[in-house]
PDB file of C-alpha atoms and ligand atoms in Angstrom:
ATOM      1  CA  UNK A  37       0.000   0.000   0.000  1.00  0.00           C
ATOM      2  CA  UNK A  38       1.267   3.472  -0.908  1.00  0.00           C
ATOM      3  CA  UNK A  39       0.587   6.897   0.524  1.00  0.00           C
ATOM      4  CA  UNK A  40       1.463  10.322  -0.888  1.00  0.00           C
ATOM      5  CA  UNK A  41       3.013  12.675   1.672  1.00  0.00           C
ATOM      6  CA  UNK A  42       5.470  14.546  -0.554  1.00  0.00           C
ATOM      7  CA  UNK A  43       6.059  14.713  -4.316  1.00  0.00           C
ATOM      8  CA  UNK A  44       9.304  12.832  -3.634  1.00  0.00           C
ATOM      9  CA  UNK A  45       7.265   9.731  -2.778  1.00  0.00           C
ATOM     10  CA  UNK A  46       7.027   9.279  -6.552  1.00  0.00           C
ATOM     11  CA  UNK A  47      10.133   8.691  -8.662  1.00  0.00           C
ATOM     12  CA  UNK A  48      10.558  10.909 -11.733  1.00  0.00           C
ATOM     13  CA  UNK A  49       9.578   7.948 -13.876  1.00  0.00           C
ATOM     14  CA  UNK A  50       6.412   7.312 -11.847  1.00  0.00           C
ATOM     15  CA  UNK A  51       5.614  10.988 -11.997  1.00  0.00           C
ATOM     16  CA  UNK A  52       5.922  11.021 -15.774  1.00  0.00           C
ATOM     17  CA  UNK A  53       3.622   8.001 -15.986  1.00  0.00           C
ATOM     18  CA  UNK A  54       1.105   9.707 -13.729  1.00  0.00           C
ATOM     19  CA  UNK A  55       1.150  12.874 -15.847  1.00  0.00           C
ATOM     20  CA  UNK A  56       0.765  10.765 -19.021  1.00  0.00           C
ATOM     21  CA  UNK A  57      -2.238   9.073 -17.439  1.00  0.00           C
ATOM     22  CA  UNK A  58      -3.713  12.471 -16.522  1.00  0.00           C
ATOM     23  CA  UNK A  59      -3.293  13.647 -20.140  1.00  0.00           C
ATOM     24  CA  UNK A  60      -5.020  10.469 -21.367  1.00  0.00           C
ATOM     25  CA  UNK A  61      -7.882  11.041 -18.910  1.00  0.00           C
ATOM     26  CA  UNK A  62      -8.222  14.587 -20.254  1.00  0.00           C
ATOM     27  CA  UNK A  63      -8.484  13.269 -23.824  1.00  0.00           C
ATOM     28  CA  UNK A  64     -10.638  10.177 -23.157  1.00  0.00           C
ATOM     29  CA  UNK A  65     -12.724  10.789 -20.034  1.00  0.00           C
ATOM     30  CA  UNK A  66     -15.358   8.191 -20.986  1.00  0.00           C
ATOM     31  CA  UNK A  67     -12.740   5.415 -20.869  1.00  0.00           C
ATOM     32  CA  UNK A  68     -12.335   6.046 -17.114  1.00  0.00           C
ATOM     33  CA  UNK A  69     -15.953   6.784 -16.202  1.00  0.00           C
ATOM     34  CA  UNK A  70     -16.501   3.497 -14.312  1.00  0.00           C
ATOM     35  CA  UNK A  71     -12.951   2.690 -13.249  1.00  0.00           C
ATOM     36  CA  UNK A  72     -13.654   3.233  -9.530  1.00  0.00           C
ATOM     37  CA  UNK A  73     -17.163   1.826  -9.358  1.00  0.00           C
ATOM     38  CA  UNK A  74     -17.803   0.580  -5.810  1.00  0.00           C
ATOM     39  CA  UNK A  75     -14.821   2.493  -4.376  1.00  0.00           C
ATOM     40  CA  UNK A  76     -15.092   5.291  -1.822  1.00  0.00           C
ATOM     41  CA  UNK A  77     -12.897   8.323  -1.233  1.00  0.00           C
ATOM     42  CA  UNK A  78     -12.954   9.984   2.193  1.00  0.00           C
ATOM     43  CA  UNK A  79     -12.041  13.672   2.303  1.00  0.00           C
ATOM     44  CA  UNK A  80     -10.969  14.587   5.852  1.00  0.00           C
ATOM     45  CA  UNK A  81     -10.412  18.338   5.870  1.00  0.00           C
ATOM     46  CA  UNK A  82      -9.499  20.060   9.143  1.00  0.00           C
ATOM     47  CA  UNK A  83      -8.773  23.322   7.273  1.00  0.00           C
ATOM     48  CA  UNK A  84     -10.737  25.336   4.694  1.00  0.00           C
ATOM     49  CA  UNK A  85     -10.525  24.327   1.051  1.00  0.00           C
ATOM     50  CA  UNK A  86     -12.437  24.828  -2.163  1.00  0.00           C
ATOM     51  CA  UNK A  87     -10.306  23.470  -5.001  1.00  0.00           C
ATOM     52  CA  UNK A  88      -8.440  20.678  -3.314  1.00  0.00           C
ATOM     53  CA  UNK A  89     -11.440  19.073  -1.638  1.00  0.00           C
ATOM     54  CA  UNK A  90     -13.901  19.589  -4.454  1.00  0.00           C
ATOM     55  CA  UNK A  91     -11.429  18.548  -7.150  1.00  0.00           C
ATOM     56  CA  UNK A  92     -10.721  15.348  -5.207  1.00  0.00           C
ATOM     57  CA  UNK A  93     -14.449  14.705  -4.936  1.00  0.00           C
ATOM     58  CA  UNK A  94     -15.028  15.560  -8.612  1.00  0.00           C
ATOM     59  CA  UNK A  95     -12.136  13.258  -9.519  1.00  0.00           C
ATOM     60  CA  UNK A  96     -13.648  10.288  -7.656  1.00  0.00           C
ATOM     61  CA  UNK A  97     -17.142  10.975  -9.027  1.00  0.00           C
ATOM     62  CA  UNK A  98     -15.716  11.206 -12.576  1.00  0.00           C
ATOM     63  CA  UNK A  99     -14.217   7.753 -12.011  1.00  0.00           C
ATOM     64  CA  UNK A 100     -17.619   6.337 -11.034  1.00  0.00           C
ATOM     65  CA  UNK A 101     -16.778   6.112  -7.323  1.00  0.00           C
ATOM     66  CA  UNK A 102     -18.406   7.724  -4.281  1.00  0.00           C
ATOM     67  CA  UNK A 103     -17.251  10.256  -1.714  1.00  0.00           C
ATOM     68  CA  UNK A 104     -17.791  10.895   1.983  1.00  0.00           C
ATOM     69  CA  UNK A 105     -16.059  13.095   4.516  1.00  0.00           C
ATOM     70  CA  UNK A 106     -15.994  16.253   6.595  1.00  0.00           C
ATOM     71  CA  UNK A 107     -14.904  19.739   5.668  1.00  0.00           C
ATOM     72  CA  UNK A 108     -13.918  21.286   8.993  1.00  0.00           C
ATOM     73  CA  UNK A 109     -12.470  20.175  12.300  1.00  0.00           C
ATOM     74  CA  UNK A 110     -15.609  21.573  13.971  1.00  0.00           C
ATOM     75  CA  UNK A 111     -17.867  19.168  12.131  1.00  0.00           C
ATOM     76  CA  UNK A 112     -15.776  16.088  13.007  1.00  0.00           C
ATOM     77  CA  UNK A 113     -14.934  14.365  16.297  1.00  0.00           C
ATOM     78  CA  UNK A 114     -11.722  16.424  16.376  1.00  0.00           C
ATOM     79  CA  UNK A 115     -13.951  18.971  18.118  1.00  0.00           C
ATOM     80  CA  UNK A 116     -14.441  16.379  20.891  1.00  0.00           C
ATOM     81  CA  UNK A 117     -10.699  15.785  21.156  1.00  0.00           C
ATOM     82  CA  UNK A 118     -10.236  12.730  18.928  1.00  0.00           C
ATOM     83  CA  UNK A 119      -6.699  12.233  17.583  1.00  0.00           C
ATOM     84  CA  UNK A 120      -5.894  12.026  13.875  1.00  0.00           C
ATOM     85  CA  UNK A 121      -4.594   8.476  14.479  1.00  0.00           C
ATOM     86  CA  UNK A 122      -7.909   7.306  15.905  1.00  0.00           C
ATOM     87  CA  UNK A 123      -9.926   9.085  13.230  1.00  0.00           C
ATOM     88  CA  UNK A 124      -7.994   7.424  10.388  1.00  0.00           C
ATOM     89  CA  UNK A 125      -8.372   3.956  11.930  1.00  0.00           C
ATOM     90  CA  UNK A 126     -12.101   4.471  11.809  1.00  0.00           C
ATOM     91  CA  UNK A 127     -12.123   6.041   8.333  1.00  0.00           C
ATOM     92  CA  UNK A 128     -10.146   3.010   7.140  1.00  0.00           C
ATOM     93  CA  UNK A 129     -13.281   0.940   7.888  1.00  0.00           C
ATOM     94  CA  UNK A 130     -15.485   3.203   5.792  1.00  0.00           C
ATOM     95  CA  UNK A 131     -13.473   4.131   2.699  1.00  0.00           C
ATOM     96  CA  UNK A 132     -10.856   2.797   0.254  1.00  0.00           C
ATOM     97  CA  UNK A 133      -8.665   5.912   0.082  1.00  0.00           C
ATOM     98  CA  UNK A 134      -8.409   9.143   2.060  1.00  0.00           C
ATOM     99  CA  UNK A 135      -7.332  12.709   1.250  1.00  0.00           C
ATOM    100  CA  UNK A 136      -6.456  14.652   4.400  1.00  0.00           C
ATOM    101  CA  UNK A 137      -5.777  18.345   5.018  1.00  0.00           C
ATOM    102  CA  UNK A 138      -4.660  19.547   8.432  1.00  0.00           C
ATOM    103  CA  UNK A 139      -3.202  22.759   9.884  1.00  0.00           C
ATOM    104  CA  UNK A 140      -0.388  20.844  11.617  1.00  0.00           C
ATOM    105  CA  UNK A 141       2.769  19.884   9.765  1.00  0.00           C
ATOM    106  CA  UNK A 142       3.130  16.103   9.645  1.00  0.00           C
ATOM    107  CA  UNK A 143      -0.520  15.300  10.459  1.00  0.00           C
ATOM    108  CA  UNK A 144      -1.086  13.276   7.281  1.00  0.00           C
ATOM    109  CA  UNK A 145       2.117  11.356   7.962  1.00  0.00           C
ATOM    110  CA  UNK A 146       0.895  10.446  11.451  1.00  0.00           C
ATOM    111  CA  UNK A 147      -2.390   9.313   9.910  1.00  0.00           C
ATOM    112  CA  UNK A 148      -0.624   7.203   7.281  1.00  0.00           C
ATOM    113  CA  UNK A 149       1.186   5.261  10.004  1.00  0.00           C
ATOM    114  CA  UNK A 150      -2.099   3.983  11.450  1.00  0.00           C
ATOM    115  CA  UNK A 151      -4.084   3.744   8.237  1.00  0.00           C
ATOM    116  CA  UNK A 152      -4.990   0.574   6.380  1.00  0.00           C
ATOM    117  CA  UNK A 153      -5.966   2.571   3.273  1.00  0.00           C
ATOM    118  CA  UNK A 154      -3.815   4.923   1.131  1.00  0.00           C
ATOM    119  CA  UNK A 155      -3.595   8.424   2.641  1.00  0.00           C
ATOM    120  CA  UNK A 156      -2.951  11.471   0.468  1.00  0.00           C
ATOM    121  CA  UNK A 157      -1.563  14.608   2.077  1.00  0.00           C
ATOM    122  CA  UNK A 158      -3.880  17.366   0.836  1.00  0.00           C
ATOM    123  CA  UNK A 159      -1.846  20.040   2.668  1.00  0.00           C
ATOM    124  CA  UNK A 160      -0.190  19.865   6.106  1.00  0.00           C
ATOM    125  CA  UNK A 161       0.268  23.310   7.650  1.00  0.00           C
ATOM    126  CA  UNK A 162       3.046  25.332   6.043  1.00  0.00           C
ATOM    127  CA  UNK A 163       4.897  22.161   5.024  1.00  0.00           C
ATOM    128  CA  UNK A 164       3.846  20.345   1.834  1.00  0.00           C
ATOM    129  CA  UNK A 165       1.014  20.128  -0.670  1.00  0.00           C
ATOM    130  CA  UNK A 166       1.980  17.341  -3.066  1.00  0.00           C
ATOM    131  CA  UNK A 167      -1.234  17.159  -5.103  1.00  0.00           C
ATOM    132  CA  UNK A 168      -1.025  20.877  -5.853  1.00  0.00           C
ATOM    133  CA  UNK A 169       2.477  20.138  -7.135  1.00  0.00           C
ATOM    134  CA  UNK A 170       1.168  17.350  -9.368  1.00  0.00           C
ATOM    135  CA  UNK A 171      -1.355  19.875 -10.679  1.00  0.00           C
ATOM    136  CA  UNK A 172       1.390  22.462 -11.270  1.00  0.00           C
ATOM    137  CA  UNK A 173       3.649  19.967 -13.041  1.00  0.00           C
ATOM    138  CA  UNK A 174       0.812  18.767 -15.280  1.00  0.00           C
ATOM    139  CA  UNK A 175      -0.076  22.379 -16.130  1.00  0.00           C
ATOM    140  CA  UNK A 176       3.499  23.351 -16.979  1.00  0.00           C
ATOM    141  CA  UNK A 177       4.184  20.167 -18.952  1.00  0.00           C
ATOM    142  CA  UNK A 178       0.889  20.393 -20.881  1.00  0.00           C
ATOM    143  CA  UNK A 179       1.114  24.094 -21.714  1.00  0.00           C
ATOM    144  CA  UNK A 180       4.876  24.488 -22.153  1.00  0.00           C
ATOM    145  CA  UNK A 181       5.609  21.009 -23.432  1.00  0.00           C
ATOM    146  CA  UNK A 182       8.447  20.388 -20.987  1.00  0.00           C
ATOM    147  CA  UNK A 183       9.588  20.398 -17.372  1.00  0.00           C
ATOM    148  CA  UNK A 184      13.286  20.696 -18.239  1.00  0.00           C
ATOM    149  CA  UNK A 185      15.068  23.931 -19.169  1.00  0.00           C
ATOM    150  CA  UNK A 186      12.764  26.400 -17.453  1.00  0.00           C
ATOM    151  CA  UNK A 187      13.313  29.465 -15.326  1.00  0.00           C
ATOM    152  CA  UNK A 188      10.525  29.741 -12.791  1.00  0.00           C
ATOM    153  CA  UNK A 189       9.793  32.725 -10.562  1.00  0.00           C
ATOM    154  CA  UNK A 190       8.099  31.923  -7.264  1.00  0.00           C
ATOM    155  CA  UNK A 191       6.556  35.075  -5.860  1.00  0.00           C
ATOM    156  CA  UNK A 192       4.902  36.041  -2.584  1.00  0.00           C
ATOM    157  CA  UNK A 193       4.786  34.128   0.674  1.00  0.00           C
ATOM    158  CA  UNK A 194       7.675  31.714   0.246  1.00  0.00           C
ATOM    159  CA  UNK A 195       7.962  31.208   3.992  1.00  0.00           C
ATOM    160  CA  UNK A 196       4.555  29.747   4.743  1.00  0.00           C
ATOM    161  CA  UNK A 197       3.469  28.749   1.227  1.00  0.00           C
ATOM    162  CA  UNK A 198       3.410  24.957   1.223  1.00  0.00           C
ATOM    163  CA  UNK A 199       2.683  24.788  -2.512  1.00  0.00           C
ATOM    164  CA  UNK A 200       6.033  26.493  -3.162  1.00  0.00           C
ATOM    165  CA  UNK A 201       7.918  24.100  -0.874  1.00  0.00           C
ATOM    166  CA  UNK A 202       6.515  21.035  -2.608  1.00  0.00           C
ATOM    167  CA  UNK A 203       7.006  22.484  -6.089  1.00  0.00           C
ATOM    168  CA  UNK A 204      10.696  23.245  -5.479  1.00  0.00           C
ATOM    169  CA  UNK A 205      11.254  19.716  -4.152  1.00  0.00           C
ATOM    170  CA  UNK A 206       9.698  18.267  -7.278  1.00  0.00           C
ATOM    171  CA  UNK A 207      11.251  20.560  -9.903  1.00  0.00           C
ATOM    172  CA  UNK A 208      14.873  20.217  -8.812  1.00  0.00           C
ATOM    173  CA  UNK A 209      14.770  16.675 -10.173  1.00  0.00           C
ATOM    174  CA  UNK A 210      14.438  17.991 -13.747  1.00  0.00           C
ATOM    175  CA  UNK A 211      17.317  19.179 -15.900  1.00  0.00           C
ATOM    176  CA  UNK A 212      18.335  22.850 -15.963  1.00  0.00           C
ATOM    177  CA  UNK A 213      15.492  24.294 -13.883  1.00  0.00           C
ATOM    178  CA  UNK A 214      16.417  27.696 -12.443  1.00  0.00           C
ATOM    179  CA  UNK A 215      14.558  29.432  -9.650  1.00  0.00           C
ATOM    180  CA  UNK A 216      14.025  33.113  -8.986  1.00  0.00           C
ATOM    181  CA  UNK A 217      12.668  33.485  -5.455  1.00  0.00           C
ATOM    182  CA  UNK A 218      10.728  36.739  -5.213  1.00  0.00           C
ATOM    183  CA  UNK A 219       9.641  37.760  -1.725  1.00  0.00           C
ATOM    184  CA  UNK A 220       9.918  40.451   0.918  1.00  0.00           C
ATOM    185  CA  UNK A 221      12.653  39.857   3.495  1.00  0.00           C
ATOM    186  CA  UNK A 222      10.206  38.537   6.088  1.00  0.00           C
ATOM    187  CA  UNK A 223       8.633  35.965   3.784  1.00  0.00           C
ATOM    188  CA  UNK A 224      11.809  34.464   2.341  1.00  0.00           C
ATOM    189  CA  UNK A 225      12.074  30.744   1.662  1.00  0.00           C
ATOM    190  CA  UNK A 226      12.879  28.746   4.840  1.00  0.00           C
ATOM    191  CA  UNK A 227      16.469  27.575   5.386  1.00  0.00           C
ATOM    192  CA  UNK A 228      15.410  23.943   5.156  1.00  0.00           C
ATOM    193  CA  UNK A 229      14.538  24.564   1.505  1.00  0.00           C
ATOM    194  CA  UNK A 230      17.318  27.059   0.630  1.00  0.00           C
ATOM    195  CA  UNK A 231      20.139  25.077   2.233  1.00  0.00           C
ATOM    196  CA  UNK A 232      18.962  21.484   2.353  1.00  0.00           C
ATOM    197  CA  UNK A 233      17.172  21.365  -1.008  1.00  0.00           C
ATOM    198  CA  UNK A 234      18.519  24.081  -3.335  1.00  0.00           C
ATOM    199  CA  UNK A 235      22.123  24.512  -2.197  1.00  0.00           C
ATOM    200  CA  UNK A 236      22.589  20.854  -1.276  1.00  0.00           C
ATOM    201  CA  UNK A 237      21.635  19.835  -4.804  1.00  0.00           C
ATOM    202  CA  UNK A 238      23.652  22.557  -6.551  1.00  0.00           C
ATOM    203  CA  UNK A 239      20.510  24.137  -8.037  1.00  0.00           C
ATOM    204  CA  UNK A 240      20.808  27.608  -9.565  1.00  0.00           C
ATOM    205  CA  UNK A 241      18.651  30.186  -7.761  1.00  0.00           C
ATOM    206  CA  UNK A 242      18.472  33.905  -7.008  1.00  0.00           C
ATOM    207  CA  UNK A 243      16.556  35.757  -4.312  1.00  0.00           C
ATOM    208  CA  UNK A 244      15.107  39.141  -5.252  1.00  0.00           C
ATOM    209  CA  UNK A 245      12.582  41.490  -3.725  1.00  0.00           C
ATOM    210  CA  UNK A 246      11.167  43.282  -6.778  1.00  0.00           C
ATOM    211  CA  UNK A 247       8.952  41.391  -9.208  1.00  0.00           C
ATOM    212  CA  UNK A 248       9.974  43.842 -11.954  1.00  0.00           C
ATOM    213  CA  UNK A 249      13.606  42.760 -11.596  1.00  0.00           C
ATOM    214  CA  UNK A 250      12.764  39.134 -12.250  1.00  0.00           C
ATOM    215  CA  UNK A 251      10.054  39.335 -14.866  1.00  0.00           C
ATOM    216  CA  UNK A 252      11.881  39.358 -18.196  1.00  0.00           C
ATOM    217  CA  UNK A 253      13.867  36.145 -17.600  1.00  0.00           C
ATOM    218  CA  UNK A 254      10.922  33.968 -16.535  1.00  0.00           C
ATOM    219  CA  UNK A 255       9.274  31.115 -18.432  1.00  0.00           C
ATOM    220  CA  UNK A 256       6.800  30.581 -15.596  1.00  0.00           C
ATOM    221  CA  UNK A 257       5.656  32.995 -12.892  1.00  0.00           C
ATOM    222  CA  UNK A 258       4.078  31.250  -9.890  1.00  0.00           C
ATOM    223  CA  UNK A 259       2.185  33.753  -7.743  1.00  0.00           C
ATOM    224  CA  UNK A 260       1.050  32.962  -4.196  1.00  0.00           C
ATOM    225  CA  UNK A 261      -1.104  34.664  -1.592  1.00  0.00           C
ATOM    226  CA  UNK A 262       0.220  35.792   1.773  1.00  0.00           C
ATOM    227  CA  UNK A 263      -0.853  32.982   4.140  1.00  0.00           C
ATOM    228  CA  UNK A 264      -2.818  34.965   6.687  1.00  0.00           C
ATOM    229  CA  UNK A 265      -3.770  31.942   8.796  1.00  0.00           C
ATOM    230  CA  UNK A 266      -0.114  31.148   9.527  1.00  0.00           C
ATOM    231  CA  UNK A 267       0.826  34.624  10.808  1.00  0.00           C
ATOM    232  CA  UNK A 268       1.280  35.257  14.488  1.00  0.00           C
ATOM    233  CA  UNK A 269      -0.144  38.747  14.342  1.00  0.00           C
ATOM    234  CA  UNK A 270      -2.610  40.547  12.115  1.00  0.00           C
ATOM    235  CA  UNK A 271      -0.466  43.716  11.843  1.00  0.00           C
ATOM    236  CA  UNK A 272       2.314  41.881  10.019  1.00  0.00           C
ATOM    237  CA  UNK A 273      -0.213  40.353   7.661  1.00  0.00           C
ATOM    238  CA  UNK A 274      -1.813  43.708   6.864  1.00  0.00           C
ATOM    239  CA  UNK A 275       1.611  45.247   6.174  1.00  0.00           C
ATOM    240  CA  UNK A 276       2.663  42.451   3.812  1.00  0.00           C
ATOM    241  CA  UNK A 277      -0.542  41.355   2.117  1.00  0.00           C
ATOM    242  CA  UNK A 278      -0.382  43.739  -0.850  1.00  0.00           C
ATOM    243  CA  UNK A 279       3.386  43.647  -1.298  1.00  0.00           C
ATOM    244  CA  UNK A 280       2.951  42.194  -4.799  1.00  0.00           C
ATOM    245  CA  UNK A 281       0.192  42.933  -7.251  1.00  0.00           C
ATOM    246  CA  UNK A 282       0.659  41.565 -10.763  1.00  0.00           C
ATOM    247  CA  UNK A 283      -0.862  44.047 -13.195  1.00  0.00           C
ATOM    248  CA  UNK A 284      -1.171  44.400 -16.977  1.00  0.00           C
ATOM    249  CA  UNK A 285       1.673  46.919 -16.884  1.00  0.00           C
ATOM    250  CA  UNK A 286       3.996  44.420 -15.185  1.00  0.00           C
ATOM    251  CA  UNK A 287       2.961  41.707 -17.653  1.00  0.00           C
ATOM    252  CA  UNK A 288       4.406  43.899 -20.415  1.00  0.00           C
ATOM    253  CA  UNK A 289       7.878  43.187 -19.019  1.00  0.00           C
ATOM    254  CA  UNK A 290       7.409  39.421 -19.436  1.00  0.00           C
ATOM    255  CA  UNK A 291       8.150  37.038 -22.294  1.00  0.00           C
ATOM    256  CA  UNK A 292       5.324  36.559 -24.776  1.00  0.00           C
ATOM    257  CA  UNK A 293       4.936  32.936 -23.790  1.00  0.00           C
ATOM    258  CA  UNK A 294       5.502  33.207 -20.034  1.00  0.00           C
ATOM    259  CA  UNK A 295       2.858  31.295 -18.061  1.00  0.00           C
ATOM    260  CA  UNK A 296       1.253  32.810 -14.987  1.00  0.00           C
ATOM    261  CA  UNK A 297       0.252  30.173 -12.444  1.00  0.00           C
ATOM    262  CA  UNK A 298      -1.354  30.513  -9.007  1.00  0.00           C
ATOM    263  CA  UNK A 299      -2.599  27.661  -6.806  1.00  0.00           C
ATOM    264  CA  UNK A 300      -5.554  29.911  -5.855  1.00  0.00           C
ATOM    265  CA  UNK A 301      -7.335  31.310  -3.920  1.00  0.00           C
ATOM    266  CA  UNK A 302      -6.161  34.704  -5.128  1.00  0.00           C
ATOM    267  CA  UNK A 303      -6.611  37.661  -2.826  1.00  0.00           C
ATOM    268  CA  UNK A 304      -5.047  40.828  -4.343  1.00  0.00           C
ATOM    269  CA  UNK A 305      -1.814  39.524  -5.799  1.00  0.00           C
ATOM    270  CA  UNK A 306      -3.072  39.241  -9.369  1.00  0.00           C
ATOM    271  CA  UNK A 307      -5.217  42.102 -10.651  1.00  0.00           C
ATOM    272  CA  UNK A 308      -8.408  40.863 -12.292  1.00  0.00           C
ATOM    273  CA  UNK A 309      -7.350  42.715 -15.475  1.00  0.00           C
ATOM    274  CA  UNK A 310      -4.630  40.060 -15.997  1.00  0.00           C
ATOM    275  CA  UNK A 311      -7.238  37.263 -16.292  1.00  0.00           C
ATOM    276  CA  UNK A 312      -7.829  37.992 -20.001  1.00  0.00           C
ATOM    277  CA  UNK A 313      -4.143  37.805 -20.856  1.00  0.00           C
ATOM    278  CA  UNK A 314      -3.544  34.565 -22.812  1.00  0.00           C
ATOM    279  CA  UNK A 315      -0.578  33.878 -20.522  1.00  0.00           C
ATOM    280  CA  UNK A 316      -2.827  33.704 -17.434  1.00  0.00           C
ATOM    281  CA  UNK A 317      -3.198  29.953 -16.833  1.00  0.00           C
ATOM    282  CA  UNK A 318      -4.460  29.759 -13.237  1.00  0.00           C
ATOM    283  CA  UNK A 319      -8.012  28.739 -14.031  1.00  0.00           C
ATOM    284  CA  UNK A 320      -6.811  26.099 -16.510  1.00  0.00           C
ATOM    285  CA  UNK A 321      -4.506  24.927 -13.725  1.00  0.00           C
ATOM    286  CA  UNK A 322      -7.551  24.286 -11.507  1.00  0.00           C
ATOM    287  CA  UNK A 323      -9.017  22.098 -14.271  1.00  0.00           C
ATOM    288  CA  UNK A 324      -5.774  20.126 -14.584  1.00  0.00           C
ATOM    289  CA  UNK A 325      -6.083  19.485 -10.841  1.00  0.00           C
ATOM    290  CA  UNK A 326      -9.054  17.207 -11.482  1.00  0.00           C
ATOM    291  CA  UNK A 327      -7.290  15.099 -14.145  1.00  0.00           C
ATOM    292  CA  UNK A 328      -4.179  14.655 -12.070  1.00  0.00           C
ATOM    293  CA  UNK A 329      -6.156  13.660  -8.956  1.00  0.00           C
ATOM    294  CA  UNK A 330      -8.071  11.111 -11.063  1.00  0.00           C
ATOM    295  CA  UNK A 331      -4.719   9.710 -12.179  1.00  0.00           C
ATOM    296  CA  UNK A 332      -3.450   9.654  -8.590  1.00  0.00           C
ATOM    297  CA  UNK A 333      -6.523   7.851  -7.211  1.00  0.00           C
ATOM    298  CA  UNK A 334      -6.192   5.186  -9.923  1.00  0.00           C
ATOM    299  CA  UNK A 335      -2.466   4.820  -9.258  1.00  0.00           C
ATOM    300  CA  UNK A 336      -2.742   4.512  -5.463  1.00  0.00           C
ATOM    301  CA  UNK A 337      -5.655   2.091  -5.721  1.00  0.00           C
ATOM    302  CA  UNK A 338      -3.682   0.050  -8.263  1.00  0.00           C
ATOM    303  CA  UNK A 339      -6.488   0.206 -10.827  1.00  0.00           C
ATOM    304  CA  UNK A 340      -5.484  -0.199 -14.454  1.00  0.00           C
ATOM    305  CA  UNK A 341      -7.832   0.792 -17.254  1.00  0.00           C
TER     306      UNK A 341
HETATM  307  C1  NCD B 222      -3.253  26.364  -1.571  1.00  0.00           C
HETATM  308  C2  NCD B 222      -3.096  25.750  -0.190  1.00  0.00           C
HETATM  309  O1  NCD B 222      -4.092  25.308   0.396  1.00  0.00           O
HETATM  310  O2  NCD B 222      -1.965  25.688   0.256  1.00  0.00           O
HETATM  311  N1  NCD B 222      -4.549  26.268  -2.077  1.00  0.00           N
HETATM  312  C3  NCD B 222      -4.874  25.181  -2.824  1.00  0.00           C
HETATM  313  O3  NCD B 222      -4.898  24.082  -2.351  1.00  0.00           O
HETATM  314  N2  NCD B 222      -5.111  25.379  -4.133  1.00  0.00           N
HETATM  315  C4  NCD B 222      -2.741  27.746  -1.638  1.00  0.00           C
HETATM  316  C5  NCD B 222      -3.296  28.759  -0.673  1.00  0.00           C
HETATM  317  O4  NCD B 222      -4.191  28.460   0.114  1.00  0.00           O
HETATM  318  O5  NCD B 222      -2.833  29.873  -0.741  1.00  0.00           O
END
């Protein structure tokens, strides 16, 4: 039995196969419409979510399976003090696979140790978000045609943004990927990524504060929101929340084929006027999230079509 805690749980070869499967699902959805008949996905979400939870549920429904779950800690027995370990032992009796989101780093890992069904980390605090990374990789590979030889700018809250942490871990395994880390001083990438992932693997990266200084060299710009829920005080959040706003004027500095990605939800960091730019790919990205989660469910359940 396999779980997915980090994108590194899949080898590059397995990842490529998974992305190929997602592309085939996109092209031939009817072929997969009954693949998970009789199977159940549990979504155990202790933190708010729109895309991740609903795209997991849509993915299972598209595969002919069923879904059950809870969407907040308040509406589960966590509110009565039940541990994640006990909850997953019980969920294991009700479902075939579980996607779990939790505000604490490592919660999904703890669950996976007691689970008798595959557990997917759907976001653990400020740590990792592997299925968003699968979505990002599928989007980049589908729209750019490659994951090698790209310069990617990661902009915004690089400290608390778990999508950024997972994406860096995954992308360093491809050839000639360069990173431009764009953040204010206080939201810089944590040392455990800068030193233990980027430097330790000899990956080329720069850290800059101004988006304008990075723009013209980028093949992909990955915007993120400032993660309000992980701040210790509201004042710091208010000071930093509008540090970056991507506008039409800034888009003029970018390559003609640069992709703009964002895991969403967006707050203010991309002006709505950018949505009509053909380079804005964040809503397409949300659609890719369904295909890749369908591919992941099939892979972890060992179902071949
Ligand atoms: C992200 C998350 O939950 O980390 N959202 C998502 O799953 N698409 C990004 C965010 O909340 O900012």
